[in-house]
Amino acid sequence: MMRMLNILPVLVAATFLLAAPARGQEGISWLDNYQQALNEAKKTGKPIFLEYRCEA
Amino acid sequence: MQQYVCVRIPRMDDVNIALFEYDRYNTLYFFVMNADEQIYMRYGGRDAESPDTYLNLESIELALTKGLELHGQYQRGELKPKPLPTPRYPREIPLLVERTFARNNCVECHLIGDFQNQHRELDGTLDKPTHMFRSPDIKMLGIFLDVPKGLIVKEAKGAVEKAGLKAGDRIAALNGTTVWTFADLQYAYDMVPRKSAKIELTVDRQGQAVELPVDLPPVWWWSDVRYKQLSIDPRVYFESREMTAAEKKERSLDPEGFASMVTYVSSLAATLKSHELKVGDVVVGVDGAQRDEYARTADGFIRLRKKAGDPVKLDVLREGKRFEMPLTTYKMSFRK
């Protein structure tokens, strides 16, 4: 479990980087429903970035 | 990131595990894909040393940029869609339903892998080199990546050096499967049948595609699987390390044997009366065997070669004395 915790700083940093407010973008809006993501991708033509995260 | 639809799935209950097939012992795993469920690439993967050896901001940014490029190609019809696998869901794994869904417990990622392995054990299709040693370590081949740069090789040693891989090459495909990220490479490597003697790497060397047939070293798929010890029975309640050549020589032990020094003993060993090993003991044999084609330690040998519940006899060295010690192996508690 301790090793899993090593990843957290990376994730936090990644979230900030990817949100990239300094580049004039808004924060990331994460969906939590796969079907909703497919629908949104169909509607917008965007690709999907899907994260599986084991929170156990 | 605004160019992506981002979705985070923390529970596996309704996930199509045939489409999203990966080593469930990854704490984090990402897919870059589209609305037609075409997967462009994976991101994530790990080694035994740490879950984040191959995760960093630079490589994820590279992957996401490449993902946008591939998506553009797909939209323009330049990328041919791949056939989708027949969907499969966690609710189709009977033991997972019985032990997890029925008890309203969280369907943790690793439980899917654990119960799939348990079914394989029951129907006789479990192959430990394939199912226990998932996600083999590319360092066994001698591949050392410049991690922030994705699949750019930092150093080539051993088998890949002999095959001609060079620092600065970008690994582009394994056995014909295109790879863009470490996770892609590790997954393609994991798909290699364990009895294979050769793989074909394709690298991008200064814009030129170069094919490199690689002779696989013996036991190329071996990796330290202790961090995913829940996956396969039996439990032995101790850990040991491979002794060095000098240590073996000093004690006049078989230099090729799996003589190993006990480094950890779980308190459950005494509670369950599994064995009486102590840290510092040296296990030089198991049921008369002192060497093995695959196992490098005594606990590794037992986990590879024995079934849960098997009684075994250890040949132990302690404070200059050599004696036999019985050990009883156990099933994991969630399997009872």
Short mmCIF file of C-alpha atoms in Angstrom, two decimals:
data_model
loop_
_atom_site.label_atom_id
_atom_site.label_comp_id
_atom_site.label_asym_id
_atom_site.label_seq_id
_atom_site.Cartn_x
_atom_site.Cartn_y
_atom_site.Cartn_z
CA MET A 1 0.00 0.00 0.00
CA MET A 2 2.85 2.38 0.79
CA ARG A 3 4.13 1.99 -2.73
CA MET A 4 0.73 2.90 -4.13
CA LEU A 5 0.93 6.15 -2.23
CA ASN A 6 4.05 7.13 -4.18
CA ILE A 7 1.88 7.74 -7.17
CA LEU A 8 -0.29 10.35 -5.54
CA PRO A 9 2.07 13.32 -5.97
CA VAL A 10 2.31 12.46 -9.66
CA LEU A 11 -1.44 12.33 -9.96
CA VAL A 12 -1.98 15.58 -8.18
CA ALA A 13 0.66 17.23 -10.32
CA ALA A 14 -0.83 15.65 -13.43
CA THR A 15 -4.25 16.95 -12.60
CA PHE A 16 -2.90 20.48 -12.28
CA LEU A 17 -0.80 20.20 -15.40
CA LEU A 18 -3.56 18.73 -17.46
CA ALA A 19 -6.01 21.26 -16.17
CA ALA A 20 -3.46 23.87 -17.32
CA PRO A 21 -5.16 27.03 -16.07
CA ALA A 22 -1.99 28.95 -16.98
CA ARG A 23 -2.72 28.29 -20.59
CA GLY A 24 -6.06 29.96 -20.36
CA GLN A 25 -8.02 26.73 -20.14
CA GLU A 26 -10.57 25.78 -17.58
CA GLY A 27 -10.10 22.81 -15.19
CA ILE A 28 -10.83 19.30 -16.32
CA SER A 29 -14.37 18.16 -16.09
CA TRP A 30 -14.26 14.45 -15.29
CA LEU A 31 -17.29 12.35 -16.06
CA ASP A 32 -17.87 9.23 -14.00
CA ASN A 33 -20.11 7.36 -16.41
CA TYR A 34 -18.75 5.45 -19.38
CA GLN A 35 -21.89 5.62 -21.51
CA GLN A 36 -22.15 9.33 -20.89
CA ALA A 37 -18.54 9.69 -22.06
CA LEU A 38 -19.31 7.79 -25.28
CA ASN A 39 -22.34 9.99 -25.91
CA GLU A 40 -20.35 13.15 -25.23
CA ALA A 41 -17.56 11.98 -27.56
CA LYS A 42 -20.10 11.24 -30.30
CA LYS A 43 -21.69 14.65 -29.88
CA THR A 44 -18.47 16.65 -29.80
CA GLY A 45 -16.22 14.53 -32.02
CA LYS A 46 -13.57 14.51 -29.28
CA PRO A 47 -11.51 11.46 -28.31
CA ILE A 48 -11.90 9.97 -24.85
CA PHE A 49 -9.33 9.86 -22.08
CA LEU A 50 -10.48 7.05 -19.80
CA GLU A 51 -8.98 6.42 -16.40
CA TYR A 52 -9.38 3.25 -14.38
CA ARG A 53 -8.42 3.87 -10.83
CA CYS A 54 -8.52 1.29 -8.10
CA GLU A 55 -9.57 3.14 -4.98
CA ALA A 56 -9.60 0.09 -2.75
CA MET B 1 -7.19 18.20 -21.95
CA GLN B 2 -10.07 20.31 -23.16
CA GLN B 3 -9.72 18.43 -26.43
CA TYR B 4 -10.67 15.19 -24.69
CA VAL B 5 -13.78 13.85 -23.03
CA CYS B 6 -12.36 12.74 -19.68
CA VAL B 7 -13.94 9.94 -17.73
CA ARG B 8 -12.78 8.33 -14.51
CA ILE B 9 -14.11 4.91 -13.53
CA PRO B 10 -13.33 3.90 -9.94
CA ARG B 11 -15.54 0.79 -9.85
CA MET B 12 -15.33 -2.17 -12.19
CA ASP B 13 -18.89 -3.46 -11.78
CA ASP B 14 -20.11 -2.72 -15.31
CA VAL B 15 -16.86 -2.50 -17.23
CA ASN B 16 -16.46 -4.47 -20.46
CA ILE B 17 -13.42 -6.45 -19.32
CA ALA B 18 -12.89 -7.98 -22.75
CA LEU B 19 -12.43 -4.56 -24.35
CA PHE B 20 -10.57 -3.11 -21.40
CA GLU B 21 -8.25 -6.03 -20.78
CA TYR B 22 -5.19 -5.24 -18.71
CA ASP B 23 -3.21 -6.48 -15.74
CA ARG B 24 -5.59 -5.67 -12.90
CA TYR B 25 -2.73 -5.14 -10.49
CA ASN B 26 -2.15 -1.71 -11.97
CA THR B 27 -3.41 0.89 -9.53
CA LEU B 28 -4.02 3.29 -12.37
CA TYR B 29 -4.53 2.57 -16.05
CA PHE B 30 -5.63 4.80 -18.89
CA PHE B 31 -7.03 4.30 -22.36
CA VAL B 32 -7.10 6.84 -25.18
CA MET B 33 -9.99 5.91 -27.43
CA ASN B 34 -12.99 7.18 -29.35
CA ALA B 35 -16.78 7.01 -29.36
CA ASP B 36 -16.67 3.86 -31.51
CA GLU B 37 -14.72 2.15 -28.70
CA GLN B 38 -11.60 2.04 -30.82
CA ILE B 39 -8.60 2.13 -28.51
CA TYR B 40 -5.73 4.22 -29.83
CA MET B 41 -3.35 3.53 -26.97
CA ARG B 42 -2.92 2.66 -23.32
CA TYR B 43 -1.09 4.64 -20.70
CA GLY B 44 0.12 3.29 -17.37
CA GLY B 45 1.84 0.04 -16.54
CA ARG B 46 4.37 -0.57 -13.83
CA ASP B 47 7.23 -2.75 -12.67
CA ALA B 48 7.86 -4.51 -9.37
CA GLU B 49 9.91 -1.63 -8.06
CA SER B 50 7.16 0.97 -8.04
CA PRO B 51 3.70 1.70 -9.48
CA ASP B 52 4.97 4.94 -10.95
CA THR B 53 8.26 3.92 -12.58
CA TYR B 54 6.78 4.63 -15.99
CA LEU B 55 4.34 7.42 -15.11
CA ASN B 56 5.27 11.04 -15.48
CA LEU B 57 3.95 14.29 -16.84
CA GLU B 58 6.14 14.43 -19.92
CA SER B 59 5.21 10.98 -21.19
CA ILE B 60 1.49 11.46 -20.54
CA GLU B 61 1.60 14.72 -22.47
CA LEU B 62 3.35 12.93 -25.35
CA ALA B 63 0.70 10.21 -25.28
CA LEU B 64 -2.19 12.67 -25.26
CA THR B 65 -0.71 14.64 -28.14
CA LYS B 66 -0.25 11.44 -30.13
CA GLY B 67 -3.81 10.44 -29.23
CA LEU B 68 -5.16 13.61 -30.84
CA GLU B 69 -3.13 12.92 -33.97
CA LEU B 70 -4.43 9.34 -34.19
CA HIS B 71 -7.98 10.55 -33.60
CA GLY B 72 -7.62 12.97 -36.51
CA GLN B 73 -6.40 10.10 -38.70
CA TYR B 74 -9.36 7.97 -37.62
CA GLN B 75 -11.83 10.73 -38.39
CA ARG B 76 -10.31 11.16 -41.84
CA GLY B 77 -10.62 7.42 -42.47
CA GLU B 78 -6.87 6.90 -42.44
CA LEU B 79 -7.00 4.44 -39.55
CA LYS B 80 -8.90 1.23 -40.12
CA PRO B 81 -11.24 0.26 -37.25
CA LYS B 82 -10.25 -2.91 -35.41
CA PRO B 83 -12.87 -5.59 -34.71
CA LEU B 84 -14.20 -5.33 -31.17
CA PRO B 85 -13.97 -8.37 -28.89
CA THR B 86 -17.16 -10.04 -27.68
CA PRO B 87 -18.14 -8.03 -24.59
CA ARG B 88 -17.63 -9.65 -21.21
CA TYR B 89 -18.58 -8.23 -17.83
CA PRO B 90 -17.56 -8.92 -14.23
CA ARG B 91 -21.08 -10.24 -13.54
CA GLU B 92 -20.25 -13.17 -15.85
CA ILE B 93 -17.56 -14.42 -13.44
CA PRO B 94 -19.56 -16.72 -11.14
CA LEU B 95 -17.21 -16.64 -8.15
CA LEU B 96 -16.95 -12.87 -8.33
CA VAL B 97 -20.74 -12.66 -8.23
CA GLU B 98 -20.94 -15.06 -5.30
CA ARG B 99 -18.16 -13.53 -3.21
CA THR B 100 -18.37 -9.87 -4.12
CA PHE B 101 -21.55 -8.69 -5.85
CA ALA B 102 -23.79 -10.79 -3.62
CA ARG B 103 -22.19 -9.26 -0.54
CA ASN B 104 -22.39 -5.73 -1.91
CA ASN B 105 -18.61 -5.47 -1.74
CA CYS B 106 -16.58 -3.26 -4.04
CA VAL B 107 -15.47 -5.01 -7.23
CA GLU B 108 -11.83 -4.08 -6.90
CA CYS B 109 -9.71 -4.26 -10.03
CA HIS B 110 -7.44 -7.02 -8.74
CA LEU B 111 -10.42 -9.15 -7.70
CA ILE B 112 -11.34 -9.55 -11.36
CA GLY B 113 -7.91 -10.97 -12.09
CA ASP B 114 -7.96 -13.05 -8.91
CA PHE B 115 -11.30 -14.67 -9.67
CA GLN B 116 -10.47 -15.21 -13.32
CA ASN B 117 -7.40 -17.08 -12.11
CA GLN B 118 -9.46 -19.03 -9.63
CA HIS B 119 -11.78 -20.19 -12.43
CA ARG B 120 -8.73 -21.14 -14.48
CA GLU B 121 -7.48 -23.20 -11.55
CA LEU B 122 -10.84 -24.93 -11.30
CA ASP B 123 -11.12 -25.72 -14.99
CA GLY B 124 -7.45 -26.69 -15.33
CA THR B 125 -6.44 -23.90 -17.70
CA LEU B 126 -4.30 -21.94 -15.26
CA ASP B 127 -0.80 -21.54 -16.66
CA LYS B 128 1.30 -19.94 -13.96
CA PRO B 129 3.99 -18.47 -16.25
CA THR B 130 1.22 -16.72 -18.22
CA HIS B 131 -1.32 -15.86 -15.53
CA MET B 132 0.85 -15.41 -12.46
CA PHE B 133 3.68 -13.58 -14.21
CA ARG B 134 1.60 -10.98 -16.04
CA SER B 135 3.25 -7.81 -17.25
CA PRO B 136 6.79 -9.12 -17.65
CA ASP B 137 9.56 -6.63 -17.11
CA ILE B 138 11.16 -5.22 -20.27
CA LYS B 139 14.40 -4.89 -18.33
CA MET B 140 14.69 -8.69 -18.56
CA LEU B 141 15.29 -8.11 -22.28
CA GLY B 142 17.73 -5.31 -21.54
CA ILE B 143 15.41 -2.44 -22.51
CA PHE B 144 15.92 0.71 -20.47
CA LEU B 145 13.71 3.58 -21.57
CA ASP B 146 14.21 7.29 -21.37
CA VAL B 147 10.87 7.41 -19.56
CA PRO B 148 9.90 11.06 -20.07
CA LYS B 149 10.41 10.53 -23.79
CA GLY B 150 8.00 7.63 -24.08
CA LEU B 151 9.49 4.71 -25.97
CA ILE B 152 12.87 6.23 -26.72
CA VAL B 153 15.59 3.81 -25.65
CA LYS B 154 18.05 5.17 -23.11
CA GLU B 155 20.19 2.06 -22.92
CA ALA B 156 20.15 -1.36 -24.56
CA LYS B 157 21.70 -4.33 -22.82
CA GLY B 158 21.57 -8.12 -23.03
CA ALA B 159 19.24 -9.68 -25.58
CA VAL B 160 18.16 -6.45 -27.28
CA GLU B 161 21.71 -5.15 -27.49
CA LYS B 162 22.67 -8.39 -29.26
CA ALA B 163 19.75 -7.87 -31.61
CA GLY B 164 21.05 -4.42 -32.49
CA LEU B 165 18.86 -2.07 -30.44
CA LYS B 166 20.59 1.24 -29.79
CA ALA B 167 20.18 4.20 -27.49
CA GLY B 168 18.02 6.78 -29.23
CA ASP B 169 15.90 4.25 -31.11
CA ARG B 170 12.15 4.57 -30.64
CA ILE B 171 10.39 1.26 -30.19
CA ALA B 172 7.54 1.29 -32.68
CA ALA B 173 6.12 -2.25 -32.71
CA LEU B 174 6.43 -5.64 -31.04
CA ASN B 175 5.57 -8.68 -33.15
CA GLY B 176 3.82 -6.35 -35.57
CA THR B 177 1.65 -4.62 -32.95
CA THR B 178 2.13 -0.86 -33.04
CA VAL B 179 3.08 0.62 -29.68
CA TRP B 180 3.02 4.28 -28.68
CA THR B 181 3.51 4.12 -24.94
CA PHE B 182 5.17 1.98 -22.29
CA ALA B 183 1.75 0.50 -21.46
CA ASP B 184 1.28 -0.50 -25.11
CA LEU B 185 4.73 -2.10 -25.12
CA GLN B 186 4.22 -3.93 -21.84
CA TYR B 187 0.82 -5.22 -22.93
CA ALA B 188 2.16 -6.44 -26.31
CA TYR B 189 5.06 -8.10 -24.46
CA ASP B 190 2.62 -9.73 -22.04
CA MET B 191 0.74 -11.22 -25.00
CA VAL B 192 3.82 -13.14 -26.18
CA PRO B 193 3.31 -16.88 -25.52
CA ARG B 194 5.61 -17.87 -22.67
CA LYS B 195 7.26 -20.65 -24.67
CA SER B 196 8.35 -18.29 -27.44
CA ALA B 197 12.04 -18.15 -28.21
CA LYS B 198 11.99 -15.03 -30.34
CA ILE B 199 10.20 -11.72 -30.79
CA GLU B 200 10.39 -9.11 -33.49
CA LEU B 201 10.93 -5.51 -32.46
CA THR B 202 10.46 -2.70 -34.94
CA VAL B 203 12.24 0.52 -34.15
CA ASP B 204 12.24 3.97 -35.61
CA ARG B 205 15.88 4.92 -36.12
CA GLN B 206 16.26 8.44 -37.47
CA GLY B 207 13.04 8.09 -39.43
CA GLN B 208 13.81 4.64 -40.81
CA ALA B 209 11.92 1.51 -39.69
CA VAL B 210 14.39 -1.16 -38.60
CA GLU B 211 13.37 -4.75 -37.83
CA LEU B 212 15.21 -6.42 -34.97
CA PRO B 213 14.64 -10.13 -34.33
CA VAL B 214 15.36 -10.65 -30.62
CA ASP B 215 16.33 -14.04 -29.19
CA LEU B 216 14.50 -14.21 -25.89
CA PRO B 217 16.63 -15.10 -22.86
CA PRO B 218 15.62 -18.08 -20.72
CA VAL B 219 12.66 -17.29 -18.46
CA TRP B 220 12.24 -13.91 -20.12
CA TRP B 221 8.78 -13.55 -18.62
CA TRP B 222 9.94 -13.78 -15.00
CA SER B 223 9.36 -10.79 -12.76
CA ASP B 224 9.11 -10.14 -9.06
CA VAL B 225 5.40 -10.71 -8.49
CA ARG B 226 5.37 -10.21 -4.73
CA TYR B 227 3.43 -6.95 -5.05
CA LYS B 228 0.58 -8.92 -6.58
CA GLN B 229 0.79 -11.84 -4.24
CA LEU B 230 -2.97 -12.10 -3.86
CA SER B 231 -3.37 -13.43 -7.36
CA ILE B 232 -2.32 -17.05 -7.20
CA ASP B 233 -2.31 -19.67 -4.48
CA PRO B 234 -0.67 -20.98 -2.41
CA ARG B 235 0.20 -18.68 0.47
CA VAL B 236 3.42 -19.44 2.31
CA TYR B 237 3.66 -16.59 4.85
CA PHE B 238 7.32 -15.86 4.27
CA GLU B 239 9.46 -14.02 1.77
CA SER B 240 13.03 -14.72 0.85
CA ARG B 241 15.72 -13.31 -1.36
CA GLU B 242 17.99 -15.02 -3.81
CA MET B 243 21.43 -15.51 -2.23
CA THR B 244 24.41 -14.07 -4.02
CA ALA B 245 26.98 -16.30 -5.69
CA ALA B 246 29.47 -15.35 -2.95
CA GLU B 247 27.02 -16.26 -0.18
CA LYS B 248 26.31 -19.61 -1.80
CA LYS B 249 30.00 -20.31 -2.23
CA GLU B 250 30.74 -19.42 1.37
CA ARG B 251 28.18 -21.98 2.55
CA SER B 252 29.11 -24.56 -0.10
CA LEU B 253 25.66 -24.43 -1.67
CA ASP B 254 24.68 -25.31 -5.23
CA PRO B 255 25.58 -22.18 -7.23
CA GLU B 256 22.62 -22.80 -9.55
CA GLY B 257 20.23 -23.67 -6.74
CA PHE B 258 17.41 -21.55 -5.32
CA ALA B 259 18.95 -21.39 -1.85
CA SER B 260 17.38 -18.30 -0.39
CA MET B 261 17.58 -16.17 2.71
CA VAL B 262 14.35 -15.60 4.62
CA THR B 263 13.72 -11.84 4.79
CA TYR B 264 10.19 -11.69 6.19
CA VAL B 265 7.91 -13.97 8.16
CA SER B 266 4.24 -13.11 8.51
CA SER B 267 2.70 -13.34 11.96
CA LEU B 268 0.08 -15.57 10.33
CA ALA B 269 2.73 -18.28 9.96
CA ALA B 270 2.59 -18.92 13.71
CA THR B 271 -1.15 -18.32 14.02
CA LEU B 272 -1.93 -20.83 11.29
CA LYS B 273 0.93 -23.14 12.27
CA SER B 274 2.18 -22.96 8.71
CA HIS B 275 5.88 -23.13 9.56
CA GLU B 276 8.52 -22.01 12.06
CA LEU B 277 10.89 -20.12 9.81
CA LYS B 278 12.79 -17.13 11.17
CA VAL B 279 14.29 -14.17 9.37
CA GLY B 280 17.86 -15.09 8.51
CA ASP B 281 17.15 -18.78 7.93
CA VAL B 282 18.39 -20.15 4.64
CA VAL B 283 16.08 -22.50 2.76
CA VAL B 284 18.22 -24.69 0.54
CA GLY B 285 15.64 -27.19 -0.65
CA VAL B 286 11.95 -27.94 -0.93
CA ASP B 287 10.83 -31.57 -0.97
CA GLY B 288 14.34 -32.55 -2.04
CA ALA B 289 14.50 -30.08 -4.93
CA GLN B 290 17.32 -27.56 -4.78
CA ARG B 291 17.11 -25.94 -8.17
CA ASP B 292 14.39 -25.07 -10.63
CA GLU B 293 14.19 -23.88 -14.19
CA TYR B 294 12.05 -20.88 -13.24
CA ALA B 295 12.04 -20.26 -9.50
CA ARG B 296 14.84 -18.24 -7.96
CA THR B 297 13.78 -18.49 -4.35
CA ALA B 298 12.21 -21.11 -2.12
CA ASP B 299 8.94 -19.20 -1.74
CA GLY B 300 8.89 -18.68 -5.50
CA PHE B 301 9.40 -22.40 -6.02
CA ILE B 302 6.52 -23.30 -3.70
CA ARG B 303 4.19 -20.77 -5.31
CA LEU B 304 5.04 -22.01 -8.78
CA ARG B 305 5.16 -25.73 -8.16
CA LYS B 306 2.76 -26.48 -5.32
CA LYS B 307 -0.96 -26.28 -4.80
CA ALA B 308 -2.71 -24.66 -1.85
CA GLY B 309 -2.95 -27.16 0.98
CA ASP B 310 0.09 -29.17 -0.09
CA PRO B 311 2.36 -30.03 2.84
CA VAL B 312 6.01 -29.57 1.95
CA LYS B 313 9.33 -30.24 3.65
CA LEU B 314 11.89 -27.48 3.75
CA ASP B 315 15.60 -28.08 4.02
CA VAL B 316 16.74 -25.28 6.33
CA LEU B 317 20.08 -23.91 7.49
CA ARG B 318 20.05 -22.05 10.80
CA GLU B 319 23.08 -21.07 12.84
CA GLY B 320 25.23 -23.68 11.15
CA LYS B 321 22.74 -26.50 11.61
CA ARG B 322 20.82 -28.12 8.79
CA PHE B 323 17.42 -29.63 9.47
CA GLU B 324 14.04 -30.42 7.92
CA MET B 325 11.03 -28.27 8.66
CA PRO B 326 7.43 -29.00 7.65
CA LEU B 327 5.46 -26.24 5.98
CA THR B 328 1.75 -26.21 5.29
CA THR B 329 0.53 -24.02 2.45
CA TYR B 330 -2.83 -22.30 2.52
CA LYS B 331 -5.49 -20.93 0.25
CA MET B 332 -6.16 -17.23 0.26
CA SER B 333 -8.94 -16.35 2.64
CA PHE B 334 -11.25 -14.94 -0.04
CA ARG B 335 -11.19 -18.27 -1.85
CA LYS B 336 -12.49 -20.37 0.99
#
